Amino acid sequence: RLKPDKPRKDKKKNDKVIKYESPAGQPNRAYFPPGTRAALSDPSVLLIITEGEKKGAAADQHGFACIALGGVWSW
């Protein structure tokens, strides 16, 4: 997923701005930040699950093991 500098508008939804783009026809996937991958092998580490890759990356940067879901509304 990416967040364009100049997002396009959705013509089908009254020109609502599309903040994030994903490949068409692809399923949602979990995002595992780099620091979290190493922590997954240790069952004693607290694991956080959140919505949004940016939140997951921020948690990871602050030392929290976190798996991020790209939009829970569609799960």
XYZ file of C-alpha atoms in Angstrom:
75
model
C 0.000 0.000 0.000
C 1.079 3.527 -0.602
C -0.073 6.998 0.294
C 0.251 9.291 -2.749
C 1.326 12.933 -2.353
C -1.569 13.946 -4.596
C -4.392 11.462 -3.967
C -7.009 10.906 -6.638
C -10.746 11.268 -6.115
C -13.266 8.438 -6.344
C -15.834 9.408 -8.988
C -18.269 6.749 -7.719
C -18.313 8.189 -4.175
C -18.913 11.928 -4.657
C -15.217 12.680 -5.297
C -14.122 11.304 -1.929
C -10.318 11.461 -1.681
C -8.607 8.068 -1.789
C -5.847 8.376 0.823
C -4.255 4.957 0.319
C -3.812 2.860 -2.810
C -3.623 -0.936 -2.964
C -3.316 -3.269 -5.960
C -6.728 -4.090 -7.421
C -8.021 -7.585 -6.760
C -5.440 -8.367 -4.077
C -6.436 -9.486 -0.556
C -5.499 -7.578 2.569
C -2.244 -8.766 4.081
C -0.760 -8.373 7.530
C 2.290 -6.103 7.855
C 5.144 -7.346 10.024
C 7.600 -4.512 10.820
C 11.311 -5.492 10.878
C 11.727 -5.483 14.669
C 8.580 -7.526 15.141
C 9.775 -10.390 12.959
C 12.536 -11.269 15.429
C 10.156 -11.044 18.404
C 7.690 -13.537 16.886
C 9.955 -16.463 17.796
C 9.667 -15.620 21.521
C 6.213 -16.536 22.920
C 6.839 -14.484 26.094
C 6.912 -11.172 24.157
C 3.692 -9.141 24.230
C 2.270 -8.827 20.710
C 0.080 -5.897 19.668
C -2.301 -6.056 16.703
C -3.419 -2.752 15.195
C -5.073 -1.297 12.112
C -2.770 0.521 9.705
C 0.814 0.031 8.642
C 1.876 3.446 9.969
C 0.694 2.583 13.487
C 2.468 -0.773 13.280
C 5.715 0.855 12.170
C 5.473 3.448 14.962
C 4.898 0.752 17.595
C 7.857 -1.200 16.231
C 10.090 1.896 16.353
C 9.181 2.339 20.019
C 10.138 -1.242 20.856
C 6.724 -2.912 20.773
C 6.170 -6.077 18.743
C 3.219 -5.229 16.520
C 1.363 -6.775 13.594
C -0.582 -4.263 11.508
C -3.672 -5.023 9.451
C -4.329 -2.845 6.418
C -7.926 -1.873 7.055
C -9.951 -4.060 9.382
C -13.285 -2.955 7.860
C -12.825 -5.429 5.026
C -11.764 -8.474 7.015
